Coordinates of C-alpha atoms in Angstrom, one line a residue:
M1 CA -109.3 37.1 -16.4
M2 CA -106.6 37.6 -18.8
P3 CA -103.1 38.9 -17.3
I4 CA -102.1 42.4 -18.7
P5 CA -98.9 42.2 -20.3
S6 CA -96.0 43.7 -18.7
R7 CA -95.1 46.5 -21.3
L8 CA -98.7 47.6 -20.9
C9 CA -98.6 47.7 -17.2
Y10 CA -95.1 49.8 -17.7
A11 CA -96.9 52.3 -20.0
L12 CA -99.7 52.7 -17.4
L13 CA -97.6 53.4 -14.9
F14 CA -96.0 55.9 -16.9
F15 CA -99.0 57.6 -18.0
A16 CA -100.0 57.6 -14.4
A17 CA -96.7 59.4 -13.4
L18 CA -97.6 62.2 -15.9
L19 CA -101.1 62.9 -14.9
R20 CA -99.9 62.8 -11.1
P21 CA -99.8 66.6 -9.7
L22 CA -96.4 68.2 -9.5
P23 CA -95.2 69.2 -6.3
M24 CA -95.9 72.8 -5.4
T25 CA -92.6 75.0 -5.5
P26 CA -91.8 78.6 -5.8
Q27 CA -90.9 77.8 -9.5
T28 CA -94.1 76.3 -10.5
D29 CA -96.9 78.1 -7.9
L30 CA -98.1 81.3 -9.5
H31 CA -99.3 82.3 -5.9
H32 CA -96.1 81.9 -4.1
E33 CA -95.8 85.3 -2.6
D34 CA -99.3 85.0 -2.0
R35 CA -99.2 82.2 0.1
E36 CA -96.3 83.5 1.9
A37 CA -98.3 86.4 2.7
L38 CA -101.2 84.5 3.9
L39 CA -99.1 82.4 6.0
K40 CA -97.9 85.5 7.7
I41 CA -101.1 86.5 8.6
L42 CA -101.9 83.4 10.4
A43 CA -99.0 84.1 12.3
E44 CA -99.4 87.2 13.1
V45 CA -102.9 86.7 14.2
E46 CA -101.7 83.8 16.2
K47 CA -99.2 85.7 17.9
A48 CA -101.6 88.7 18.6
I49 CA -104.0 86.2 20.2
N50 CA -101.7 84.8 22.4
A51 CA -100.6 88.5 23.6
Q52 CA -104.1 89.2 24.0
D53 CA -103.7 91.8 21.5
I54 CA -107.2 92.7 19.8
D55 CA -105.4 95.5 18.0
G56 CA -102.8 93.2 16.6
I57 CA -105.9 91.0 15.6
L58 CA -107.9 93.7 13.8
A59 CA -104.7 94.9 11.7
Q60 CA -105.1 91.7 9.8
M61 CA -108.7 92.2 9.2
S62 CA -110.7 94.1 6.5
P63 CA -112.6 96.8 8.3
D64 CA -116.1 95.0 7.1
C65 CA -114.7 91.8 8.4
T66 CA -117.3 89.1 9.7
V67 CA -116.5 86.6 12.4
T68 CA -118.6 83.7 13.8
W69 CA -117.3 82.6 16.7
W70 CA -117.5 79.5 18.7
N71 CA -120.6 80.3 20.4
A72 CA -122.2 81.0 17.1
E73 CA -122.6 84.7 17.8
I74 CA -121.4 86.7 14.8
S75 CA -119.6 90.1 14.7
R76 CA -119.5 92.6 11.9
G77 CA -116.8 94.9 11.5
H78 CA -113.6 96.2 13.7
D79 CA -116.0 97.8 16.0
D80 CA -118.1 94.8 16.7
I81 CA -115.2 92.2 16.9
R82 CA -113.6 94.6 19.1
A83 CA -116.8 94.7 21.6
Y84 CA -117.1 91.2 21.3
Y85 CA -113.4 90.6 22.5
Q86 CA -113.8 93.4 25.2
R87 CA -116.8 91.9 26.6
M88 CA -115.7 88.0 26.7
V89 CA -112.1 88.6 28.0
K90 CA -111.6 92.4 29.1
D91 CA -114.8 93.9 31.0
P92 CA -116.2 93.5 34.5
G93 CA -118.6 90.2 33.9
R94 CA -116.2 88.7 31.5
Y95 CA -116.3 85.2 30.9
I96 CA -112.5 84.6 30.5
S97 CA -109.4 86.1 31.4
K98 CA -107.4 84.6 28.8
Y99 CA -107.2 82.5 25.5
T100 CA -104.2 81.1 23.4
T101 CA -104.2 79.0 20.7
Q102 CA -101.6 77.3 18.3
A103 CA -103.3 77.6 14.7
K104 CA -102.1 75.4 11.8
L105 CA -103.0 75.6 8.1
G106 CA -104.7 72.6 6.5
S107 CA -104.4 72.4 2.9
H108 CA -102.8 74.3 0.7
A109 CA -104.9 78.1 0.5
R110 CA -107.4 77.9 -3.0
F111 CA -107.4 81.0 -5.2
V112 CA -110.6 82.1 -6.8
G113 CA -111.9 84.9 -9.1
A114 CA -110.8 86.2 -12.5
A115 CA -107.7 87.9 -11.0
G116 CA -107.1 85.3 -8.2
D117 CA -107.4 87.9 -5.4
V118 CA -109.6 86.0 -3.1
A119 CA -108.2 83.4 -0.9
L120 CA -110.0 80.4 0.8
A121 CA -108.0 78.9 3.7
E122 CA -109.0 76.5 6.3
G123 CA -106.9 74.5 9.5
S124 CA -106.8 73.4 12.7
M125 CA -106.4 75.0 16.0
E126 CA -105.2 73.8 19.9
D127 CA -106.8 76.1 22.1
E128 CA -106.7 76.4 26.0
F129 CA -109.4 78.9 27.7
F130 CA -108.9 80.1 31.0
P131 CA -112.6 80.7 32.0
I132 CA -113.5 82.8 35.6
I133 CA -115.6 80.5 37.3
R134 CA -113.4 77.3 36.6
G135 CA -109.8 75.9 35.9
P136 CA -108.7 76.0 32.4
F137 CA -109.5 73.8 29.5
K138 CA -108.3 72.8 26.2
L139 CA -110.3 72.6 23.0
N140 CA -109.3 71.3 19.6
S141 CA -111.0 73.9 17.0
R142 CA -111.6 74.2 13.1
W143 CA -111.0 77.6 11.4
S144 CA -111.9 78.8 7.8
A145 CA -111.2 81.9 6.4
T146 CA -111.6 83.9 3.4
A147 CA -109.1 86.8 2.6
A148 CA -109.3 89.3 -0.1
K149 CA -106.0 91.3 -1.8
S150 CA -106.9 94.9 -2.5
G151 CA -104.2 97.5 -2.8
G152 CA -101.5 94.8 -3.0
Q153 CA -102.3 93.5 0.7
W154 CA -104.2 90.4 2.0
K155 CA -106.9 91.2 4.9
I156 CA -109.1 88.9 6.1
V157 CA -112.7 89.4 5.1
N158 CA -114.6 86.5 6.8
L159 CA -113.6 84.3 9.6
H160 CA -115.5 81.2 10.8
L161 CA -114.3 79.3 14.2
S162 CA -115.9 76.0 15.3
S163 CA -115.3 73.0 17.3
N164 CA -117.1 69.7 17.7
V165 CA -119.9 69.9 20.1
F166 CA -120.6 66.2 20.6
T167 CA -116.8 65.1 21.4
N168 CA -115.0 67.6 23.2
T169 CA -113.4 68.5 27.1
L170 CA -116.3 69.8 28.5
I171 CA -118.5 67.4 27.0
S172 CA -116.3 64.4 28.5
E173 CA -116.1 66.7 31.8
L174 CA -120.3 66.6 32.0
T175 CA -120.2 62.8 31.1
R176 CA -117.7 62.1 34.0
A177 CA -119.9 64.5 36.4
L178 CA -123.1 62.5 35.4
W179 CA -121.6 59.1 35.9
L180 CA -120.4 60.1 39.5
A181 CA -123.6 61.8 40.3
G182 CA -125.3 58.9 39.1
G183 CA -123.0 56.3 41.2
A184 CA -123.6 58.5 44.0
G185 CA -127.5 58.5 43.6
V186 CA -126.9 54.7 43.5
L187 CA -124.9 54.1 46.7
V188 CA -126.8 56.8 48.7
G189 CA -130.5 55.4 47.7
G190 CA -129.0 52.0 48.8
L191 CA -127.6 53.1 52.2
V192 CA -131.0 54.6 52.5
G193 CA -132.9 51.3 51.9
F194 CA -130.5 49.3 53.8
F195 CA -130.8 51.9 57.0
A196 CA -134.6 51.8 56.6
G197 CA -134.9 47.9 56.4
L198 CA -132.7 47.6 59.2
R199 CA -134.8 50.0 61.6
R200 CA -138.0 48.2 60.4
K201 CA -136.6 44.9 62.0
L202 CA -135.4 46.4 64.9
V203 CA -138.9 48.0 65.6

């Protein structure tokens, strides 16, 4: 293979630099103010979750917002979302006493639609749950959301929460418990066999 002339290499590097996306700045980003508003929504939702403030969460959602929760249950609209939260966190027979999170945005939000008034965003969460029947546990989750701008205000219209069902804290605990149970079973079985054999010899 013939070596590429050095001048051609410089030219290729120059054109590659021209084609590389420019860093996003307030001057080059047409949606800079929208992004700031969406980041504020993310911060307000995180703040409300950590304060156990369902009204604060709903304030960032459209009246017809749809939420898909970790357990794959779906809530549609403020009333359904509030009812789910009350059943899980507040009412008698609740599953958890508290839930906290640290949410992070993944890549930059994408704006779609002719007017750019719909935004798609995703990110990660570091969650901590405080169940009623056991001690607290932590879970790394993912979130994705769709927000729409109406009347100059952004609101969440769809929120999806998920976690890795194959590798997480609860699965690790269950695996350890199964290994311990299996080891205990082998030990007990061995002792039973030993004493049974000893008894036959003595008889």
